mmCIF file of C-alpha atoms in Angstrom:
data_model
loop_
_atom_site.group_PDB
_atom_site.id
_atom_site.type_symbol
_atom_site.label_atom_id
_atom_site.label_comp_id
_atom_site.label_asym_id
_atom_site.label_seq_id
_atom_site.Cartn_x
_atom_site.Cartn_y
_atom_site.Cartn_z
ATOM 1 C CA MET A 720 79.226 114.043 92.393
ATOM 2 C CA LYS A 721 82.176 111.663 92.107
ATOM 3 C CA LYS A 722 84.729 112.092 94.887
ATOM 4 C CA LEU A 723 88.229 113.509 94.559
ATOM 5 C CA TYR A 724 90.997 112.427 96.923
ATOM 6 C CA SER A 725 94.501 113.811 97.183
ATOM 7 C CA ALA A 726 97.223 111.235 97.681
ATOM 8 C CA LEU A 727 98.807 113.003 100.618
ATOM 9 C CA MET A 728 102.519 113.762 100.576
ATOM 10 C CA THR A 729 104.806 113.413 103.579
ATOM 11 C CA ALA A 730 106.910 116.405 104.578
ATOM 12 C CA PHE A 731 110.441 115.524 105.673
ATOM 13 C CA ASN A 732 113.146 117.578 107.295
ATOM 14 C CA GLU A 733 116.434 117.856 105.420
ATOM 15 C CA ASP A 734 117.846 114.985 107.490
ATOM 16 C CA GLY A 735 115.025 112.658 106.407
ATOM 17 C CA THR A 736 113.000 112.752 109.610
ATOM 18 C CA VAL A 737 109.256 113.370 109.424
ATOM 19 C CA ASN A 738 108.227 117.029 109.550
ATOM 20 C CA GLU A 739 104.848 116.716 111.285
ATOM 21 C CA LYS A 740 104.159 120.440 111.041
ATOM 22 C CA GLY A 741 104.555 120.233 107.273
ATOM 23 C CA VAL A 742 102.260 117.192 107.074
ATOM 24 C CA ARG A 743 99.592 119.070 108.997
ATOM 25 C CA ALA A 744 100.032 122.128 106.772
ATOM 26 C CA MET A 745 99.363 120.040 103.654
ATOM 27 C CA VAL A 746 96.272 118.519 105.270
ATOM 28 C CA ARG A 747 94.994 122.015 106.025
ATOM 29 C CA TYR A 748 95.675 123.204 102.473
ATOM 30 C CA ASN A 749 93.764 120.253 101.068
ATOM 31 C CA ILE A 750 90.802 120.974 103.326
ATOM 32 C CA ASP A 751 90.747 124.778 103.330
ATOM 33 C CA VAL A 752 91.945 125.613 99.804
ATOM 34 C CA ASN A 753 91.346 122.483 97.728
ATOM 35 C CA HIS A 754 88.056 121.576 99.436
ATOM 36 C CA ILE A 755 89.066 118.009 98.775
ATOM 37 C CA ASP A 756 86.664 115.151 99.492
ATOM 38 C CA GLY A 757 89.292 112.998 101.130
ATOM 39 C CA LEU A 758 92.927 112.047 101.586
ATOM 40 C CA TYR A 759 94.715 108.810 100.750
ATOM 41 C CA VAL A 760 97.370 108.584 103.457
ATOM 42 C CA GLY A 761 100.489 106.426 103.408
ATOM 43 C CA GLY A 762 100.627 105.580 99.719
ATOM 44 C CA SER A 763 103.299 105.894 97.054
ATOM 45 C CA THR A 764 103.006 109.692 97.020
ATOM 46 C CA GLY A 765 103.584 109.717 100.771
ATOM 47 C CA GLU A 766 106.886 107.858 100.218
ATOM 48 C CA ALA A 767 105.480 105.275 102.623
ATOM 49 C CA PHE A 768 107.551 102.352 101.412
ATOM 50 C CA MET A 769 110.680 104.103 102.703
ATOM 51 C CA LEU A 770 109.264 104.670 106.201
ATOM 52 C CA ASN A 771 109.566 102.658 109.377
ATOM 53 C CA GLN A 772 106.594 101.667 111.490
ATOM 54 C CA ASP A 773 106.912 104.514 113.992
ATOM 55 C CA GLU A 774 107.099 107.102 111.213
ATOM 56 C CA LYS A 775 103.971 105.695 109.580
ATOM 57 C CA LYS A 776 102.092 105.770 112.877
ATOM 58 C CA ALA A 777 103.108 109.365 113.550
ATOM 59 C CA ILE A 778 101.821 110.418 110.120
ATOM 60 C CA PHE A 779 98.524 108.562 110.459
ATOM 61 C CA LYS A 780 97.944 110.181 113.846
ATOM 62 C CA ALA A 781 98.868 113.697 112.711
ATOM 63 C CA VAL A 782 96.547 113.474 109.701
ATOM 64 C CA ILE A 783 93.472 112.273 111.568
ATOM 65 C CA ASP A 784 94.065 114.836 114.318
ATOM 66 C CA GLU A 785 94.394 117.687 111.814
ATOM 67 C CA ALA A 786 91.481 116.592 109.623
ATOM 68 C CA ASP A 787 89.246 116.247 112.696
ATOM 69 C CA GLY A 788 86.441 114.530 110.793
ATOM 70 C CA ALA A 789 86.182 117.179 108.052
ATOM 71 C CA ILE A 790 86.937 114.807 105.142
ATOM 72 C CA ASP A 791 87.175 111.120 104.267
ATOM 73 C CA LEU A 792 90.452 109.419 105.132
ATOM 74 C CA ILE A 793 91.897 106.214 103.697
ATOM 75 C CA ALA A 794 94.971 104.722 105.402
ATOM 76 C CA GLN A 795 97.291 102.654 103.184
ATOM 77 C CA VAL A 796 98.760 100.028 105.522
ATOM 78 C CA GLY A 797 100.113 97.475 103.049
ATOM 79 C CA GLY A 798 103.687 96.388 102.495
ATOM 80 C CA LEU A 799 105.946 93.356 102.485
ATOM 81 C CA ASN A 800 105.755 92.688 106.232
ATOM 82 C CA LEU A 801 102.310 91.239 106.933
ATOM 83 C CA ILE A 802 102.746 91.445 110.709
ATOM 84 C CA GLU A 803 103.450 95.175 110.430
ATOM 85 C CA SER A 804 100.532 95.674 108.025
ATOM 86 C CA LYS A 805 98.179 93.998 110.505
ATOM 87 C CA GLU A 806 99.603 96.116 113.321
ATOM 88 C CA LEU A 807 99.040 99.285 111.295
ATOM 89 C CA ALA A 808 95.500 98.197 110.392
ATOM 90 C CA LYS A 809 94.682 97.878 114.088
ATOM 91 C CA TYR A 810 96.466 101.131 114.925
ATOM 92 C CA VAL A 811 94.602 103.252 112.379
ATOM 93 C CA THR A 812 91.286 101.580 113.201
ATOM 94 C CA ASP A 813 91.794 102.463 116.867
ATOM 95 C CA LEU A 814 92.597 106.038 115.785
ATOM 96 C CA GLY A 815 89.244 106.243 113.999
ATOM 97 C CA TYR A 816 90.018 105.541 110.327
ATOM 98 C CA LYS A 817 86.973 103.888 108.756
ATOM 99 C CA THR A 818 88.716 102.727 105.584
ATOM 100 C CA ILE A 819 92.116 101.171 104.987
ATOM 101 C CA SER A 820 93.917 100.220 101.796
ATOM 102 C CA ALA A 821 96.748 97.834 101.044
ATOM 103 C CA VAL A 822 99.047 97.565 98.055
ATOM 104 C CA THR A 823 99.339 94.134 96.484
ATOM 105 C CA PRO A 824 102.410 92.437 98.007
ATOM 106 C CA PHE A 825 105.291 92.736 95.574
ATOM 107 C CA TYR A 826 108.892 91.781 94.701
ATOM 108 C CA TYR A 827 108.699 88.047 95.525
ATOM 109 C CA ASN A 828 106.231 87.026 92.779
ATOM 110 C CA PHE A 829 103.681 85.846 95.321
ATOM 111 C CA SER A 830 101.008 83.419 94.163
ATOM 112 C CA PHE A 831 97.407 84.575 94.113
ATOM 113 C CA GLU A 832 96.625 82.340 97.102
ATOM 114 C CA GLN A 833 99.362 84.127 99.042
ATOM 115 C CA ILE A 834 97.986 87.521 97.976
ATOM 116 C CA LYS A 835 94.475 86.491 99.009
ATOM 117 C CA HIS A 836 95.772 85.310 102.393
ATOM 118 C CA TYR A 837 97.534 88.663 102.850
ATOM 119 C CA TYR A 838 94.339 90.675 102.309
ATOM 120 C CA ASN A 839 92.185 88.414 104.452
ATOM 121 C CA GLU A 840 94.732 88.552 107.271
ATOM 122 C CA ILE A 841 94.972 92.353 107.210
ATOM 123 C CA VAL A 842 91.236 92.796 107.780
ATOM 124 C CA LYS A 843 90.643 89.698 109.933
ATOM 125 C CA ASP A 844 90.952 91.357 113.330
ATOM 126 C CA VAL A 845 89.726 94.887 112.570
ATOM 127 C CA ASP A 846 86.288 96.370 112.039
ATOM 128 C CA THR A 847 87.379 98.323 108.981
ATOM 129 C CA GLN A 848 86.666 98.220 105.253
ATOM 130 C CA LEU A 849 89.542 97.703 102.808
ATOM 131 C CA ILE A 850 90.320 98.983 99.304
ATOM 132 C CA ILE A 851 92.764 96.954 97.198
ATOM 133 C CA TYR A 852 95.602 99.139 95.899
ATOM 134 C CA SER A 853 96.326 97.808 92.417
ATOM 135 C CA ILE A 854 99.331 99.447 90.743
ATOM 136 C CA PRO A 855 100.914 96.868 88.403
ATOM 137 C CA ALA A 856 103.477 99.265 86.888
ATOM 138 C CA LEU A 857 105.240 99.503 90.260
ATOM 139 C CA THR A 858 104.411 96.150 91.883
ATOM 140 C CA GLY A 859 104.499 93.866 88.854
ATOM 141 C CA VAL A 860 101.260 92.320 90.151
ATOM 142 C CA SER A 861 98.273 92.224 87.799
ATOM 143 C CA LEU A 862 95.009 90.842 89.132
ATOM 144 C CA SER A 863 92.359 89.346 86.850
ATOM 145 C CA ILE A 864 88.586 89.751 87.019
ATOM 146 C CA ASP A 865 88.277 86.318 88.615
ATOM 147 C CA GLN A 866 90.946 87.162 91.182
ATOM 148 C CA PHE A 867 89.281 90.452 92.108
ATOM 149 C CA ALA A 868 86.035 88.492 92.481
ATOM 150 C CA GLU A 869 87.699 86.080 94.915
ATOM 151 C CA LEU A 870 89.063 88.970 96.985
ATOM 152 C CA PHE A 871 85.595 90.538 97.060
ATOM 153 C CA GLU A 872 84.219 87.359 98.624
ATOM 154 C CA ASN A 873 85.475 88.899 101.861
ATOM 155 C CA PRO A 874 82.720 91.427 102.716
ATOM 156 C CA LYS A 875 85.275 93.787 104.273
ATOM 157 C CA VAL A 876 86.986 94.230 100.871
ATOM 158 C CA ILE A 877 84.901 96.980 99.301
ATOM 159 C CA GLY A 878 86.782 98.283 96.290
ATOM 160 C CA ILE A 879 89.879 99.021 94.237
ATOM 161 C CA LYS A 880 92.262 101.927 93.923
ATOM 162 C CA TYR A 881 92.792 101.256 90.234
ATOM 163 C CA THR A 882 96.164 102.655 89.147
ATOM 164 C CA ASN A 883 96.418 100.765 85.902
ATOM 165 C CA ALA A 884 96.437 101.793 82.238
ATOM 166 C CA ASP A 885 94.457 98.675 81.224
ATOM 167 C CA PHE A 886 91.102 100.300 80.519
ATOM 168 C CA TYR A 887 89.626 97.102 79.106
ATOM 169 C CA LEU A 888 90.122 95.517 82.528
ATOM 170 C CA LEU A 889 88.696 98.627 84.186
ATOM 171 C CA GLU A 890 85.527 98.407 82.079
ATOM 172 C CA ARG A 891 85.220 94.696 82.857
ATOM 173 C CA CYS A 892 85.646 95.410 86.594
ATOM 174 C CA ARG A 893 82.993 98.104 86.523
ATOM 175 C CA GLN A 894 80.529 95.757 84.808
ATOM 176 C CA ALA A 895 81.378 92.797 87.027
ATOM 177 C CA PHE A 896 81.329 94.716 90.321
ATOM 178 C CA PRO A 897 78.693 97.461 90.031
ATOM 179 C CA ASP A 898 78.359 97.743 93.814
ATOM 180 C CA LYS A 899 82.077 97.959 94.573
ATOM 181 C CA LEU A 900 84.006 101.212 94.931
ATOM 182 C CA ILE A 901 86.429 101.871 92.068
ATOM 183 C CA LEU A 902 88.694 104.911 92.344
ATOM 184 C CA SER A 903 90.939 105.878 89.425
ATOM 185 C CA GLY A 904 94.601 106.299 90.316
ATOM 186 C CA PHE A 905 96.124 107.845 87.184
ATOM 187 C CA ASP A 906 95.544 111.625 87.237
ATOM 188 C CA GLU A 907 96.454 111.946 83.545
ATOM 189 C CA MET A 908 93.739 109.419 82.625
ATOM 190 C CA MET A 909 90.939 110.693 84.831
ATOM 191 C CA LEU A 910 88.571 111.591 81.996
ATOM 192 C CA PRO A 911 88.547 108.167 80.287
ATOM 193 C CA ALA A 912 88.184 106.614 83.747
ATOM 194 C CA LEU A 913 85.159 108.841 84.389
ATOM 195 C CA ALA A 914 83.702 107.650 81.099
ATOM 196 C CA LEU A 915 83.942 104.084 82.429
ATOM 197 C CA ASN A 916 81.958 105.140 85.508
ATOM 198 C CA VAL A 917 84.528 105.072 88.268
ATOM 199 C CA ASP A 918 83.373 106.434 91.612
ATOM 200 C CA GLY A 919 86.108 109.062 91.826
ATOM 201 C CA ALA A 920 89.834 109.566 91.658
ATOM 202 C CA ILE A 921 92.898 109.567 93.900
ATOM 203 C CA GLY A 922 96.086 111.315 92.822
ATOM 204 C CA SER A 923 99.239 113.142 93.817
ATOM 205 C CA THR A 924 98.759 116.110 91.474
ATOM 206 C CA PHE A 925 95.394 116.905 93.066
ATOM 207 C CA ASN A 926 97.325 118.270 96.062
ATOM 208 C CA LEU A 927 97.702 121.413 93.924
ATOM 209 C CA ASN A 928 95.335 120.886 90.998
ATOM 210 C CA ALA A 929 92.139 119.880 92.795
ATOM 211 C CA LYS A 930 90.129 122.867 91.606
ATOM 212 C CA LYS A 931 90.654 122.047 87.922
ATOM 213 C CA ALA A 932 90.091 118.328 88.522
ATOM 214 C CA LYS A 933 86.793 119.071 90.269
ATOM 215 C CA GLU A 934 85.766 121.328 87.392
ATOM 216 C CA GLU A 935 86.521 118.474 85.007
ATOM 217 C CA ILE A 936 84.363 116.068 87.001
ATOM 218 C CA ALA A 937 81.536 118.611 87.073
ATOM 219 C CA ALA A 938 81.807 119.222 83.313
ATOM 220 C CA PHE A 939 81.748 115.497 82.600
ATOM 221 C CA GLU A 940 78.727 114.943 84.833
ATOM 222 C CA ALA A 941 76.949 117.878 83.136
ATOM 223 C CA GLY A 942 77.547 116.251 79.734
ATOM 224 C CA ASP A 943 79.953 118.958 78.559
ATOM 225 C CA LEU A 944 82.600 116.708 77.036
ATOM 226 C CA THR A 945 84.291 119.561 75.164
ATOM 227 C CA LYS A 946 84.984 121.396 78.412
ATOM 228 C CA ALA A 947 86.026 118.189 80.183
ATOM 229 C CA LEU A 948 88.504 117.379 77.399
ATOM 230 C CA GLN A 949 89.984 120.874 77.577
ATOM 231 C CA LEU A 950 90.396 120.639 81.344
ATOM 232 C CA GLN A 951 92.062 117.229 81.067
ATOM 233 C CA LYS A 952 94.395 118.662 78.436
ATOM 234 C CA GLU A 953 95.306 121.560 80.747
ATOM 235 C CA SER A 954 95.879 119.167 83.640
ATOM 236 C CA ASN A 955 98.061 116.960 81.473
ATOM 237 C CA ASP A 956 100.144 119.966 80.399
ATOM 238 C CA TYR A 957 100.727 120.651 84.087
ATOM 239 C CA ILE A 958 101.491 116.979 84.816
ATOM 240 C CA THR A 959 103.993 116.897 81.953
ATOM 241 C CA ASP A 960 105.776 119.939 83.379
ATOM 242 C CA LEU A 961 105.881 118.324 86.832
ATOM 243 C CA LEU A 962 107.328 115.080 85.467
ATOM 244 C CA GLN A 963 110.007 116.914 83.503
ATOM 245 C CA ASN A 964 111.067 118.796 86.639
ATOM 246 C CA ASP A 965 111.007 115.743 89.008
ATOM 247 C CA LEU A 966 107.482 115.064 90.247
ATOM 248 C CA TYR A 967 107.469 114.803 94.037
ATOM 249 C CA PRO A 968 110.164 117.357 94.903
ATOM 250 C CA THR A 969 108.545 119.800 92.480
ATOM 251 C CA ILE A 970 105.102 119.484 94.077
ATOM 252 C CA LYS A 971 106.711 120.226 97.442
ATOM 253 C CA LEU A 972 108.565 123.226 96.017
ATOM 254 C CA ILE A 973 105.323 124.602 94.555
ATOM 255 C CA PHE A 974 103.663 124.129 97.931
ATOM 256 C CA LYS A 975 106.461 126.285 99.367
ATOM 257 C CA GLU A 976 105.804 128.949 96.723
ATOM 258 C CA LEU A 977 102.169 128.942 97.855
ATOM 259 C CA GLY A 978 103.144 129.429 101.504
ATOM 260 C CA VAL A 979 102.974 125.797 102.650
ATOM 261 C CA ASP A 980 106.139 124.266 104.093
ATOM 262 C CA ALA A 981 105.971 120.783 102.546
ATOM 263 C CA GLY A 982 109.587 120.041 103.423
ATOM 264 C CA TYR A 983 111.844 117.709 101.479
ATOM 265 C CA CYS A 984 111.618 114.256 99.961
ATOM 266 C CA LYS A 985 113.318 111.304 101.622
ATOM 267 C CA ALA A 986 116.555 109.992 100.110
ATOM 268 C CA PRO A 987 117.219 108.475 97.657
ATOM 269 C CA MET A 988 114.654 110.859 96.137
ATOM 270 C CA SER A 989 116.160 114.109 94.915
ATOM 271 C CA LYS A 990 116.946 117.159 96.980
ATOM 272 C CA PRO A 991 116.144 120.476 95.269
ATOM 273 C CA ASN A 992 118.882 122.016 93.141
ATOM 274 C CA PRO A 993 118.860 125.504 91.580
ATOM 275 C CA GLU A 994 117.532 124.250 88.237
ATOM 276 C CA MET A 995 114.701 122.329 89.886
ATOM 277 C CA ILE A 996 113.798 125.292 92.103
ATOM 278 C CA ALA A 997 113.667 127.597 89.101
ATOM 279 C CA GLY A 998 111.510 125.091 87.229
ATOM 280 C CA ALA A 999 109.096 124.805 90.144
ATOM 281 C CA LYS A 1000 108.781 128.592 90.363
ATOM 282 C CA ALA A 1001 107.981 128.735 86.647
ATOM 283 C CA ILE A 1002 105.344 125.982 86.957
ATOM 284 C CA CYS A 1003 103.774 127.735 89.929
ATOM 285 C CA GLU A 1004 103.657 131.033 88.053
ATOM 286 C CA LYS A 1005 102.213 129.363 84.954
ATOM 287 C CA TYR A 1006 99.405 127.419 86.638
ATOM 288 C CA PHE A 1007 98.700 128.834 90.092
ATOM 289 C CA LYS A 1008 99.297 132.596 90.042
#
């Protein structure tokens, strides 16, 4: 069966410091309630690009300690500071992470040669496999088939976290790289990604919606497209409600409704207000109670 990964959130205290207890509580929920296959740690959903190096290290350590080998873990170590990315790659490898990931370097319109150097440098000194994190809508970086092929020349680069609405490119990648790992990154597009034979999915909404997502995968693999379409529709209704109520703070508020202290988001993300809290309660009641 194709694997389902939650993109793990980071719990923060109201003052913006990391709430390690809340991080551990979300790891436990994903293992004990969601029965998730793995966690993608330190990505966009984890608000990682607003964290300093010590905060990232504390989160990576708390997650691997709490998971204790029960599930797959992928550590996203990429960013704009290559020295720090290399340091994190070594740190998580020493902790016991078997797989790392790195977002394409962004903002400065790097050339492909610079991007290739970045990936090769991150894995050069560690005995770890790497998944490219491709998310053009946020980075502005779109990689071509030929460029992915060049990155895959490094045997440590094993796959793509494909968070991209270009499904023509996805199909071309799947055909060109049948032995590489491709994980879909858009929760709302999981079904068409499954149809193009991805190896699984990673997403923020799976922190709460993993059961339905797993049912959808099972229905698709059983050939029951009608059921799979209905489940994707139901998931997309839920995703629409989350987006209209402010995605990340709302997921954390629903966690709280379910007895998990997921804390706050880090500024400049929103703090809960009465309207948002009421909306989160309504979403929780509608989908999870």
